[in-house]
C-alpha cells in the first residue's frame, strides 16, 4: 500500500471514529446523532448563504494552514503565524484609519501589499536569525507571537483606541479599503478571490515548482540536497518569509474583508487550528485544503446545532480535536506496524 | 507594597507550572499543553468546591482533572511518540472547548460561573507582625505551599538520584535504560508531578483569591510558564529568574493601569528581553565558532 494512500485511509477512519464518539456525546443531550449531523451538514451547506459563511470561515484557516505547511515543509518551524497575522492585521487597520481619500483600487492593492509585507518581515526576522546565528526559531517565534499580540492589544487600548463604542478595537477603516461583503447575511467578501489566488500559487509552488522539491529534499534528506547544490540558507529564509506572508494575508483579509477594523480577538486560534491541520496531513497542501474545508463545515454546522438542538457548539470543536488526535495515533501505530513488518520480513 | 503583593500572587500561578514544565523539559519533552491543563483544573476546582462546599474537594478535583489531562498527553507523546505540537495544541483547544461546553451543560451559563456555595482556599493569618504585616500576612495558603515546593524542587533537582535520572532521560535515555532505570517511567513521573503542580495552580486561579470560573480564564498564564521554561532551558535558577521577571512585569502592568497606562505594554518587556538574550547568545556563539574555524 502506498504511503500516501495509507495516510489518506488513516485520516478518513479517524474522522469517522471521532464522529461516532461525537454522536455518542450527542445522546447526552437527548439528540439522535443522525439528526444532529443532518442539522450540522444543512447548517453548513444547506443554502447559498450558509455555503458563503462556511467559505468565509475557511479562508483564514486555509491560509494559516498553508503558512505552517510551507515552512515545516522546508524544515524550518514557523510557530509564529499567530503573531504575523496579528501584526499584519493591525498595521493594515492602522493604515486604514489614518489615511483617507486614496482611490479604492489603489488602496485595496496597497492594503494587501502592506499586510503581506508586514507578515513576511515579522517572519523574516526569526528566519534570518536562525540561518545566520543558529538561534532556535521555535522559541523565537513563540516569543514574537506574544510581543505582537501584546503590542496590538496595547495599541487598541491606547493610541488606536476606537471612538465608536466597543472597546478593544480600532475604528472602522476607510471605505476605500473595504473588500465588500458578497451578501449581507454572510462574512464572505471579495477578498476571497485574493485568497484563492494565493492558495493556487502556493499549491503550484509546493507541488510543481522546482523550489518546492528542493524544500522537500531539505527536510527529508539535508545532505543529499546540499550535494545537489541547494542553497540551504536562502531556501529556509524564503520559506519562512512566504509563510509569514500567508499568515499576514490571513490577517489582512480579516481586517479588510470580514470586520473592516482590527479587533483584539481577531484570530481566535485560527493559526493554531491551521497548524494542527497542516501537521495532521503531513504538510500536503491539498490535504490542508480538504481538512480546512471539513473543519469549516463542522464549525459552521455547530452553530446551527446549538441554535436548533441546544447542543453547545463547542461539541464540534471537541469532535474535531478528537479526530486530530486519532489521526496522530493512527500514524504512530501504522509506523510502528510497518517497522515491525520490515524487521520480520 | 501593592506591587509586591500582587507580584507574589501572580508569581504562584506561573511558578508551579514553570517548575513542573522544567522537569518535563529535562526529560526531553517541552509540555505546551500547560495552558489547557490549567484551565481544566480551574474549572474542576470550582465544580468540586461547589458540589461539596469544600475547598479540599475543589483541590482534589482540580488535581485529578489535571492528571487525566496530562496522562492523555503522556500516552500520545511518550508511548506513541506523537508530535508534541500537534497533541499539545489539540489539548489546549480541547480544554477551552470542553470547559465552555461543561459550563453550558452543567451550570447553564455561557461565560462565567460563581456561587456562594463555592468555598475559597483559606488565607494564612499569622497574627499581628507589626511592620512585617504587609510582607508575610494574609497570603493564600497556596503561596506558602508553593514556597515549600520551590525549596523541595531545588533540593531534588540537584541533590538526589531522581534529579539526575530526569536529566539523563533527556540527554541519553538509552544509557539510562541500560543502567536499569526505565526512562519511560522517569518521563511519566515528571509528567505526573507537573500535572499535580498545574492542578494546584489551576485551583488557585479559580478558587484561590476569587470564587469564579470564567471561560478561557487562564489568559495566557500557561504560555508565560512555557516561555519561562524555554528560557530556563532546564536550569533551576534561570527558570526561577524568568518566572519572577514575568510575574513582576505582569503585576507592574496591572498596577500601572491605575495611572492610565496599559498593562499590555509592560507585559511585552520580558518577551523582548528574552528575544534580545537569545540573539546575544546566538551572535556570541557563532562569533566564537568563526574564530575557532580560523585557527
Coordinates of C-alpha atoms in Angstrom, one line a residue:
Chain A
X1 CA 0.0 0.0 0.0
X2 CA 1.5 3.3 -0.9
X3 CA 2.4 5.8 1.8
X4 CA 0.0 8.4 0.6
X5 CA -2.9 6.1 0.3
X6 CA -2.3 4.7 3.8
X7 CA -2.2 8.2 5.2
X8 CA -5.5 9.1 3.5
X9 CA -7.1 6.0 4.9
X10 CA -6.0 6.9 8.4
X11 CA -7.4 10.4 8.1
X12 CA -10.8 9.1 6.9
X13 CA -11.0 6.4 9.5
X14 CA -10.0 8.8 12.3
X15 CA -12.6 11.3 11.3
X16 CA -15.3 8.6 11.2
X17 CA -14.3 7.4 14.6
X18 CA -14.4 10.9 16.0
X19 CA -17.9 11.4 14.5
X20 CA -19.0 8.2 16.2
X21 CA -17.7 9.4 19.6
X22 CA -19.4 12.8 18.9
X23 CA -22.6 11.0 18.1
X24 CA -22.5 9.2 21.4
X25 CA -21.9 12.5 23.2
X26 CA -25.0 13.9 21.5
X27 CA -27.0 11.2 23.2
X28 CA -26.3 13.0 26.5
X29 CA -28.3 15.9 25.1
X30 CA -31.1 13.6 24.1
X31 CA -30.5 14.2 20.4
X32 CA -30.2 11.4 17.9
X33 CA -26.8 11.5 16.2
X34 CA -28.4 11.2 12.8
X35 CA -30.5 14.3 13.4
X36 CA -27.5 16.1 14.9
X37 CA -25.2 15.5 11.9
X38 CA -28.0 16.2 9.4
X39 CA -28.5 19.6 11.0
X40 CA -24.8 20.2 11.0
X41 CA -24.4 19.5 7.3
X42 CA -27.6 21.5 6.5
X43 CA -26.4 24.3 8.7
X44 CA -23.1 24.5 6.8
X45 CA -24.1 23.8 3.3
X46 CA -28.0 24.0 3.3
X47 CA -28.4 27.0 1.1
X48 CA -26.3 29.6 -0.8
X49 CA -25.8 31.9 2.2
X50 CA -24.7 29.1 4.5
X51 CA -22.2 27.9 1.9
X52 CA -20.9 31.5 1.7
X53 CA -20.5 31.6 5.5
X54 CA -18.7 28.3 5.5
X55 CA -16.3 29.5 2.9
X56 CA -15.7 32.7 4.8
X57 CA -14.8 30.7 7.8
X58 CA -12.4 28.6 5.7
X59 CA -10.3 31.5 4.4
X60 CA -8.2 32.3 7.5
X61 CA -7.8 28.6 8.4
X62 CA -6.6 27.6 4.9
X63 CA -4.1 30.5 4.7
X64 CA -2.6 29.9 8.1
X65 CA -2.6 26.1 7.5
X66 CA -0.7 26.6 4.3
X67 CA 1.6 29.1 6.0
X68 CA 2.6 26.5 8.5
X69 CA 2.7 23.8 5.9
X70 CA 5.1 25.7 3.7
X71 CA 7.6 26.4 6.4
X72 CA 7.5 23.0 8.0
X73 CA 7.7 21.5 4.5
X74 CA 11.1 23.2 4.2
X75 CA 12.3 22.0 7.6
X76 CA 12.0 25.4 9.4
X77 CA 9.4 25.7 12.1
X78 CA 7.3 28.8 12.0
X79 CA 5.2 28.6 15.2
X80 CA 4.7 32.4 14.8
X81 CA 1.8 32.5 12.4
X82 CA -0.4 33.9 15.1
X83 CA 1.9 36.9 15.7
X84 CA 2.4 37.5 12.0
X85 CA -1.4 37.5 11.5
X86 CA -2.0 39.9 14.3
X87 CA 0.7 42.4 13.4
X88 CA -0.2 42.5 9.7
X89 CA -3.9 42.9 10.6
X90 CA -3.1 45.7 12.9
X91 CA -0.8 47.6 10.6
X92 CA -3.3 47.4 7.8
X93 CA -6.1 48.6 10.1
X94 CA -3.9 51.4 11.4
X95 CA -3.2 52.5 7.8
X96 CA -6.9 52.2 7.0
X97 CA -8.0 54.5 9.9
X98 CA -5.2 57.0 9.3
X99 CA -5.3 57.8 5.6
X100 CA -8.3 58.8 3.7
X101 CA -9.1 59.7 0.1
X102 CA -6.8 57.2 -1.6
X103 CA -8.5 55.8 -4.8
X104 CA -10.2 52.5 -4.0
X105 CA -8.4 50.2 -6.4
X106 CA -5.1 51.5 -5.3
X107 CA -6.0 51.4 -1.6
X108 CA -7.0 47.7 -1.9
X109 CA -3.8 46.8 -3.6
X110 CA -1.8 48.9 -1.1
X111 CA -3.6 47.3 1.9
X112 CA -2.9 43.7 0.7
X113 CA 0.7 44.6 -0.1
X114 CA 1.4 46.2 3.2
X115 CA -0.3 43.3 5.1
X116 CA 1.7 40.7 3.2
X117 CA 4.9 42.7 3.7
X118 CA 4.4 43.1 7.5
X119 CA 3.7 39.4 7.9
X120 CA 6.7 38.5 5.8
X121 CA 9.0 40.8 7.7
X122 CA 7.9 39.5 11.1
X123 CA 8.7 36.0 9.9
X124 CA 11.9 37.0 8.2
X125 CA 13.5 38.1 11.5
X126 CA 13.4 34.7 13.1
X127 CA 14.3 33.0 9.8
X128 CA 17.3 35.2 9.4
X129 CA 18.5 34.8 13.0
X130 CA 18.1 31.0 12.6
X131 CA 20.1 30.8 9.5
X132 CA 22.7 33.3 10.4
X133 CA 23.2 32.8 14.1
X134 CA 21.6 29.5 14.7
X135 CA 19.0 30.9 17.1
X136 CA 16.2 28.4 17.8
X137 CA 13.4 29.6 15.5
X138 CA 10.7 27.7 17.5
X139 CA 11.5 29.7 20.7
X140 CA 11.9 32.9 18.8
X141 CA 8.6 32.7 17.0
X142 CA 6.7 31.9 20.2
X143 CA 8.2 35.0 21.8
X144 CA 7.5 37.1 18.8
X145 CA 3.8 35.9 18.9
X146 CA 3.4 37.3 22.4
X147 CA 5.2 40.5 21.5
X148 CA 2.9 41.1 18.5
X149 CA -0.2 40.2 20.4
X150 CA 0.6 42.4 23.5
X151 CA 1.7 45.2 21.2
X152 CA -1.5 45.2 19.2
X153 CA -3.6 44.9 22.3
X154 CA -1.8 47.9 23.7
X155 CA -2.4 49.9 20.6
X156 CA -6.1 49.1 20.5
X157 CA -6.4 50.1 24.2
X158 CA -4.1 53.1 23.8
X159 CA -3.2 55.2 20.7
X160 CA -5.6 53.5 18.3
X161 CA -8.5 53.1 20.7
X162 CA -11.9 53.2 19.0
X163 CA -14.0 56.3 19.4
X164 CA -17.1 54.3 18.3
X165 CA -18.3 52.4 21.3
X166 CA -17.0 48.9 22.0
X167 CA -13.5 48.6 23.4
X168 CA -10.6 46.5 22.3
X169 CA -10.8 47.5 18.6
X170 CA -9.7 50.2 16.2
X171 CA -12.0 52.5 14.4
X172 CA -13.6 51.3 11.2
X173 CA -11.1 51.6 8.3
X174 CA -11.6 53.8 5.3
X175 CA -14.3 52.6 3.0
X176 CA -11.9 52.7 0.1
X177 CA -10.1 49.7 1.7
X178 CA -13.1 47.5 2.1
X179 CA -13.5 44.2 0.4
X180 CA -17.2 44.3 0.1
X181 CA -19.4 41.5 1.5
X182 CA -20.8 39.5 -1.3
X183 CA -24.0 39.1 0.7
X184 CA -25.1 40.9 3.9
X185 CA -26.0 37.6 5.6
X186 CA -22.5 36.2 5.5
X187 CA -19.0 37.3 6.1
X188 CA -17.8 36.2 2.7
X189 CA -16.3 39.1 0.8
X190 CA -14.5 39.8 -2.4
X191 CA -11.2 39.3 -0.5
X192 CA -11.8 35.6 -1.1
X193 CA -10.5 36.0 -4.6
X194 CA -7.2 37.2 -3.3
X195 CA -7.1 34.1 -1.1
X196 CA -7.9 31.8 -4.0
X197 CA -5.0 33.3 -6.0
X198 CA -2.7 32.9 -3.0
X199 CA -3.7 29.3 -2.4
X200 CA -3.3 28.4 -6.1
X201 CA 0.2 30.0 -6.1
X202 CA 1.2 28.0 -3.0
X203 CA -0.1 24.7 -4.3
X204 CA 1.8 25.3 -7.5
X205 CA 4.9 26.2 -5.6
X206 CA 4.8 23.3 -3.2
X207 CA 3.8 20.6 -5.6
X208 CA 5.0 21.5 -9.1
X209 CA 7.8 24.0 -8.8
X210 CA 11.5 23.2 -8.5
X211 CA 11.7 25.2 -5.3
X212 CA 9.1 23.1 -3.6
X213 CA 11.0 20.0 -4.5
X214 CA 14.2 21.5 -3.1
X215 CA 12.4 22.3 0.2
X216 CA 11.0 18.8 0.5
X217 CA 14.5 17.4 0.0
X218 CA 15.9 19.8 2.6
X219 CA 13.6 18.3 5.1
X220 CA 13.8 14.7 4.1
X221 CA 17.5 14.5 3.3
X222 CA 19.6 17.5 4.1
X223 CA 22.9 16.0 2.9
X224 CA 21.5 15.0 -0.4
X225 CA 20.1 18.4 -1.1
X226 CA 23.4 20.1 -0.2
X227 CA 25.2 17.7 -2.5
X228 CA 22.6 18.5 -5.2
X229 CA 23.6 22.2 -4.9
X230 CA 20.6 23.5 -3.0
X231 CA 21.2 26.7 -1.2
X232 CA 20.0 25.8 2.3
X233 CA 20.2 29.2 3.9
X234 CA 18.4 31.1 1.2
X235 CA 15.7 28.5 0.8
X236 CA 15.0 28.4 4.5
X237 CA 14.6 32.2 4.8
X238 CA 12.5 32.2 1.7
X239 CA 10.1 29.5 3.1
X240 CA 9.9 31.4 6.3
X241 CA 9.1 34.7 4.6
X242 CA 6.5 33.2 2.3
X243 CA 5.0 31.5 5.4
X244 CA 4.8 34.9 7.2
X245 CA 3.3 36.5 4.1
X246 CA 0.5 34.0 4.0
X247 CA -0.3 34.5 7.7
X248 CA -0.1 38.2 7.1
X249 CA -2.6 37.9 4.3
X250 CA -5.0 35.9 6.5
X251 CA -4.9 38.9 9.0
X252 CA -5.2 41.4 6.2
X253 CA -8.3 39.8 4.7
X254 CA -9.9 39.5 8.2
X255 CA -9.5 43.3 8.6
X256 CA -10.2 44.5 5.0
X257 CA -12.9 41.9 4.3
X258 CA -14.6 40.4 7.4
X259 CA -14.6 43.1 10.1
X260 CA -13.4 46.3 8.4
X261 CA -11.5 47.1 11.6
X262 CA -8.9 45.4 13.9
X263 CA -10.2 43.6 17.0
X264 CA -8.2 42.2 19.9
X265 CA -9.6 38.7 19.4
X266 CA -9.4 38.9 15.6
X267 CA -8.0 35.4 15.3
X268 CA -9.4 33.1 18.0
X269 CA -6.8 30.5 17.4
X270 CA -7.1 30.3 13.6
X271 CA -3.4 29.9 13.3
X272 CA -3.2 27.1 15.9
X273 CA -6.0 25.3 14.1
X274 CA -4.2 25.8 10.8
X275 CA -1.0 24.4 12.4
X276 CA -2.5 21.2 13.7
X277 CA -4.3 20.8 10.3
X278 CA -1.1 21.2 8.4
X279 CA 0.8 18.7 10.7
X280 CA -2.1 16.3 10.5
X281 CA -1.9 16.0 6.8
X282 CA 1.9 16.0 6.8
X283 CA 2.3 19.4 5.1
X284 CA 0.5 18.4 2.0
X285 CA -1.2 21.5 0.5
X286 CA -4.1 19.6 -1.0
X287 CA -4.7 17.9 2.4
X288 CA -4.7 21.3 4.0
X289 CA -7.4 22.4 1.6
X290 CA -9.6 19.4 2.2
X291 CA -9.2 19.3 6.0
X292 CA -9.8 23.0 6.4
X293 CA -13.0 22.7 4.4
X294 CA -14.1 19.9 6.7
X295 CA -13.3 22.0 9.7
X296 CA -15.2 25.0 8.4
X297 CA -18.2 22.7 7.7
X298 CA -18.1 21.4 11.2
X299 CA -17.8 24.8 12.8
X300 CA -20.5 26.5 10.8
X301 CA -22.8 23.5 11.3
X302 CA -22.0 23.5 15.0
X303 CA -23.6 27.0 15.3
X304 CA -26.8 25.7 13.8
X305 CA -26.8 22.7 16.1
X306 CA -26.7 24.9 19.1
X307 CA -29.5 27.1 17.8
X308 CA -31.8 24.3 16.8
X309 CA -30.9 21.3 19.0
X310 CA -29.4 23.0 22.1
X311 CA -26.1 21.2 21.8
X312 CA -23.3 23.5 22.7
X313 CA -21.3 24.4 19.6
X314 CA -18.1 23.5 21.4
X315 CA -19.0 19.9 20.8
X316 CA -18.0 20.0 17.2
X317 CA -14.7 21.6 18.2
X318 CA -14.2 18.6 20.5
X319 CA -15.0 16.2 17.8
X320 CA -12.5 17.9 15.6
X321 CA -9.8 17.7 18.2
X322 CA -10.5 14.1 18.8
X323 CA -10.2 13.4 15.0
X324 CA -6.8 15.1 15.1
X325 CA -5.6 13.0 18.0
X326 CA -6.9 9.8 16.4
X327 CA -5.0 10.7 13.2
X328 CA -1.8 11.2 15.1
X329 CA -2.3 8.0 17.0
X330 CA -3.0 6.2 13.7
X331 CA 0.2 7.5 12.1
X332 CA 2.3 6.3 15.1
X333 CA 0.7 2.9 15.1
X334 CA 1.0 2.4 11.4
X335 CA 4.6 3.4 11.5
X336 CA 5.3 1.0 14.3
X337 CA 3.5 -1.8 12.5
X338 CA 5.4 -1.2 9.2
X339 CA 8.7 -1.0 11.1
X340 CA 7.9 -4.3 12.7
X341 CA 6.9 -5.9 9.4
X342 CA 10.2 -4.7 7.9
X343 CA 12.1 -6.2 10.7
X344 CA 10.4 -9.5 10.4
X345 CA 10.4 -9.5 6.6
Chain B
X1 CA 3.8 47.1 48.7
X2 CA 0.8 46.6 46.4
X3 CA 3.1 45.6 43.6
X4 CA 5.0 43.3 45.9
X5 CA 1.8 41.5 47.0
X6 CA 0.3 41.2 43.5
X7 CA 3.7 40.0 42.2
X8 CA 3.6 37.2 44.7
X9 CA 0.0 36.4 43.8
X10 CA 0.6 36.1 40.1
X11 CA 4.0 34.5 40.6
X12 CA 2.4 31.4 42.2
X13 CA 0.3 30.9 39.1
X14 CA 3.3 30.8 36.8
X15 CA 5.8 29.3 39.2
X16 CA 4.1 26.0 39.7
X17 CA 3.6 25.1 36.0
X18 CA 7.1 26.5 35.3
X19 CA 8.7 24.2 37.8
X20 CA 6.7 21.2 36.6
X21 CA 7.5 22.1 33.0
X22 CA 11.1 22.4 33.8
X23 CA 11.3 18.8 34.8
X24 CA 9.4 17.5 31.8
X25 CA 11.8 19.6 29.6
X26 CA 14.7 17.9 31.4
X27 CA 13.4 14.6 30.3
X28 CA 13.3 15.9 26.7
X29 CA 9.7 16.9 26.4
X30 CA 8.5 20.5 26.2
X31 CA 5.0 20.5 27.6
X32 CA 3.0 23.0 25.7
X33 CA -0.4 22.0 27.0
X34 CA 0.1 23.8 30.3
X35 CA -2.5 26.5 29.3
X36 CA -5.1 23.8 28.7
X37 CA -4.3 21.8 31.9
X38 CA -4.5 24.9 34.0
X39 CA -7.9 25.8 32.5
X40 CA -9.4 22.4 33.0
X41 CA -8.0 22.3 36.6
X42 CA -9.6 25.7 37.3
X43 CA -12.9 24.5 36.1
X44 CA -12.9 21.3 38.1
X45 CA -11.8 23.2 41.2
X46 CA -14.9 25.3 41.0
X47 CA -17.0 22.2 40.3
X48 CA -15.6 20.2 43.3
X49 CA -15.8 23.1 45.6
X50 CA -19.3 23.9 44.5
X51 CA -20.7 20.4 44.9
X52 CA -19.1 19.6 48.3
X53 CA -18.8 23.2 49.6
X54 CA -15.2 22.3 50.4
X55 CA -12.0 23.7 49.0
X56 CA -10.3 20.4 49.7
X57 CA -12.6 18.7 47.2
X58 CA -12.0 21.6 44.8
X59 CA -8.3 21.0 45.0
X60 CA -8.7 17.3 44.7
X61 CA -11.0 17.6 41.6
X62 CA -8.5 20.1 40.1
X63 CA -5.6 17.7 40.6
X64 CA -7.4 14.7 39.3
X65 CA -8.6 16.6 36.2
X66 CA -5.1 17.8 35.5
X67 CA -3.7 14.3 36.0
X68 CA -6.2 12.8 33.5
X69 CA -5.4 15.6 31.0
X70 CA -1.7 15.1 31.3
X71 CA -2.0 11.3 31.1
X72 CA -3.6 11.8 27.7
X73 CA -0.6 14.0 26.8
X74 CA 1.8 11.4 28.1
X75 CA 0.2 8.5 26.3
X76 CA 0.3 10.2 23.0
X77 CA 3.7 11.9 23.3
X78 CA 5.6 9.2 25.3
X79 CA 4.1 5.9 24.3
X80 CA 3.0 6.8 20.7
X81 CA 5.8 9.3 20.2
X82 CA 3.3 11.6 18.6
X83 CA 4.4 15.2 17.7
X84 CA 4.2 17.3 20.9
X85 CA 3.0 20.3 19.0
X86 CA 0.0 18.6 17.4
X87 CA -1.0 17.0 20.7
X88 CA -0.2 19.9 22.9
X89 CA -2.2 22.4 20.8
X90 CA -5.0 19.9 20.3
X91 CA -5.3 19.6 24.0
X92 CA -5.2 23.4 24.5
X93 CA -8.1 23.7 22.1
X94 CA -9.9 20.8 23.7
X95 CA -9.5 22.4 27.2
X96 CA -11.0 25.6 26.0
X97 CA -14.0 24.0 24.3
X98 CA -14.6 21.4 26.9
X99 CA -14.7 23.9 29.8
X100 CA -17.2 26.1 27.9
X101 CA -19.3 23.0 27.0
X102 CA -19.4 21.9 30.6
X103 CA -20.2 25.4 31.8
X104 CA -23.2 25.4 29.5
X105 CA -24.2 21.8 30.2
X106 CA -23.8 21.7 34.0
X107 CA -24.4 25.2 35.1
X108 CA -26.4 26.5 32.1
X109 CA -24.3 29.7 31.8
X110 CA -22.3 30.9 28.9
X111 CA -19.3 32.9 30.1
X112 CA -18.7 32.6 33.8
X113 CA -20.0 30.9 36.9
X114 CA -19.9 31.8 40.5
X115 CA -21.9 30.8 43.6
X116 CA -21.9 31.3 47.3
X117 CA -21.6 27.5 47.7
X118 CA -18.1 27.6 46.4
X119 CA -15.6 27.6 49.2
X120 CA -12.4 29.5 48.8
X121 CA -8.9 28.2 49.6
X122 CA -8.1 29.8 53.0
X123 CA -5.7 32.6 53.6
X124 CA -3.0 32.3 56.3
X125 CA -3.1 34.9 59.1
X126 CA -0.1 34.8 61.3
X127 CA -1.3 37.2 63.9
X128 CA 0.0 40.8 64.3
X129 CA 3.5 41.1 62.9
X130 CA 3.9 44.8 63.1
X131 CA 5.8 46.2 60.2
X132 CA 6.0 42.8 58.6
X133 CA 2.3 42.5 58.3
X134 CA 2.3 43.6 54.7
X135 CA 5.2 41.3 53.8
X136 CA 4.0 38.0 55.3
X137 CA 0.5 38.2 56.4
X138 CA -2.8 37.1 54.8
X139 CA -1.4 35.3 51.7
X140 CA -3.3 32.3 50.4
X141 CA -2.1 29.0 51.8
X142 CA -1.1 28.1 48.3
X143 CA 1.6 30.8 48.4
X144 CA 3.2 29.1 51.4
X145 CA 2.8 25.7 49.8
X146 CA 4.5 27.0 46.7
X147 CA 7.4 28.2 48.7
X148 CA 7.9 24.7 50.2
X149 CA 7.6 23.2 46.8
X150 CA 10.3 25.5 45.4
X151 CA 12.7 24.6 48.1
X152 CA 11.9 20.9 47.7
X153 CA 12.4 21.2 43.9
X154 CA 15.8 22.8 44.4
X155 CA 16.9 20.0 46.7
X156 CA 15.6 17.2 44.5
X157 CA 16.8 18.8 41.3
X158 CA 20.4 18.9 42.3
X159 CA 20.9 16.6 45.2
X160 CA 19.0 13.4 44.5
X161 CA 19.3 10.5 42.1
X162 CA 15.8 11.2 40.8
X163 CA 17.1 14.7 39.7
X164 CA 19.9 13.1 37.8
X165 CA 17.6 10.5 36.2
X166 CA 15.4 13.3 34.9
X167 CA 18.4 14.9 33.1
X168 CA 19.6 11.5 31.9
X169 CA 16.3 10.7 30.4
X170 CA 16.6 13.8 28.3
X171 CA 20.2 13.7 27.4
X172 CA 20.7 10.0 26.8
X173 CA 17.7 7.8 27.5
X174 CA 19.4 4.7 26.2
X175 CA 22.2 5.0 28.7
X176 CA 19.6 5.4 31.5
X177 CA 17.7 2.3 30.3
X178 CA 21.0 0.3 30.2
X179 CA 21.6 1.4 33.8
X180 CA 18.4 -0.3 34.8
X181 CA 16.2 2.7 35.2
X182 CA 13.2 2.9 32.9
X183 CA 13.4 6.2 31.0
X184 CA 9.7 5.7 30.2
X185 CA 8.9 5.6 33.9
X186 CA 11.0 8.7 34.6
X187 CA 9.2 10.6 31.8
X188 CA 5.9 9.6 33.2
X189 CA 6.9 10.6 36.7
X190 CA 7.9 14.1 35.5
X191 CA 4.6 14.5 33.6
X192 CA 2.5 13.4 36.6
X193 CA 4.4 15.7 39.0
X194 CA 3.8 18.5 36.6
X195 CA 0.2 17.6 36.4
X196 CA -0.2 17.9 40.2
X197 CA 1.5 21.3 40.2
X198 CA -0.6 22.6 37.3
X199 CA -3.6 21.3 39.1
X200 CA -2.8 23.3 42.2
X201 CA -2.1 26.3 40.1
X202 CA -5.4 26.0 38.3
X203 CA -7.3 25.6 41.5
X204 CA -5.5 28.7 42.8
X205 CA -6.6 30.6 39.7
X206 CA -10.3 29.9 40.2
X207 CA -10.8 29.4 44.0
X208 CA -7.6 31.0 45.3
X209 CA -8.3 34.6 45.6
X210 CA -11.7 34.7 43.9
X211 CA -14.5 32.2 43.6
X212 CA -15.3 32.2 39.9
X213 CA -14.7 30.4 36.7
X214 CA -14.6 32.5 33.5
X215 CA -14.2 31.0 30.1
X216 CA -10.5 31.0 29.0
X217 CA -9.6 32.5 32.4
X218 CA -6.0 31.2 32.2
X219 CA -5.5 34.1 29.8
X220 CA -2.0 33.1 28.6
X221 CA -0.6 32.4 32.1
X222 CA 0.2 28.8 31.0
X223 CA 2.0 30.2 27.9
X224 CA 4.1 32.5 30.1
X225 CA 5.1 29.5 32.1
X226 CA 6.1 27.7 28.9
X227 CA 8.1 30.8 27.9
X228 CA 9.9 30.7 31.3
X229 CA 10.6 27.0 30.9
X230 CA 12.1 27.6 27.4
X231 CA 14.2 30.4 28.7
X232 CA 15.4 28.5 31.7
X233 CA 16.2 25.5 29.4
X234 CA 16.0 23.0 32.3
X235 CA 18.2 25.1 34.6
X236 CA 16.5 25.7 38.0
X237 CA 18.0 29.2 38.7
X238 CA 17.2 30.6 35.2
X239 CA 13.7 29.2 35.2
X240 CA 13.1 30.9 38.6
X241 CA 14.6 34.2 37.3
X242 CA 12.5 34.2 34.2
X243 CA 9.4 33.4 36.2
X244 CA 10.0 36.2 38.7
X245 CA 10.6 38.6 35.8
X246 CA 7.3 37.7 34.2
X247 CA 5.4 37.8 37.4
X248 CA 6.8 41.2 38.3
X249 CA 6.0 42.6 34.9
X250 CA 2.5 41.2 35.0
X251 CA 1.9 42.8 38.4
X252 CA 3.6 46.1 37.4
X253 CA 1.4 46.3 34.4
X254 CA -1.8 45.8 36.3
X255 CA -0.9 48.4 38.9
X256 CA 0.2 50.9 36.2
X257 CA -3.3 50.6 34.8
X258 CA -4.5 52.7 37.7
X259 CA -2.3 55.5 36.2
X260 CA -4.0 55.1 32.9
X261 CA -1.1 53.1 31.4
X262 CA -1.8 49.9 29.7
X263 CA -0.6 46.6 31.2
X264 CA 0.0 45.1 27.7
X265 CA 2.9 47.4 27.2
X266 CA 4.8 46.2 30.3
X267 CA 4.0 42.6 29.5
X268 CA 5.9 42.9 26.3
X269 CA 9.2 43.6 28.0
X270 CA 10.0 40.2 29.4
X271 CA 9.5 38.8 25.9
X272 CA 11.6 41.5 24.3
X273 CA 14.3 40.8 26.9
X274 CA 14.2 37.1 26.1
X275 CA 14.5 37.8 22.3
X276 CA 17.4 40.1 23.0
X277 CA 19.1 37.5 25.2
X278 CA 18.6 34.8 22.6
X279 CA 20.1 37.0 19.8
X280 CA 23.0 37.9 22.0
X281 CA 23.6 34.3 22.8
X282 CA 23.4 33.3 19.2
X283 CA 25.7 36.1 17.9
X284 CA 28.3 35.3 20.6
X285 CA 28.4 31.6 20.0
X286 CA 28.6 32.0 16.2
X287 CA 31.4 34.5 16.5
X288 CA 33.3 32.1 18.8
X289 CA 32.8 29.4 16.2
X290 CA 34.1 31.6 13.4
X291 CA 37.2 32.4 15.4
X292 CA 37.8 28.7 16.1
X293 CA 37.4 27.9 12.5
X294 CA 40.0 30.4 11.5
X295 CA 42.6 29.0 13.9

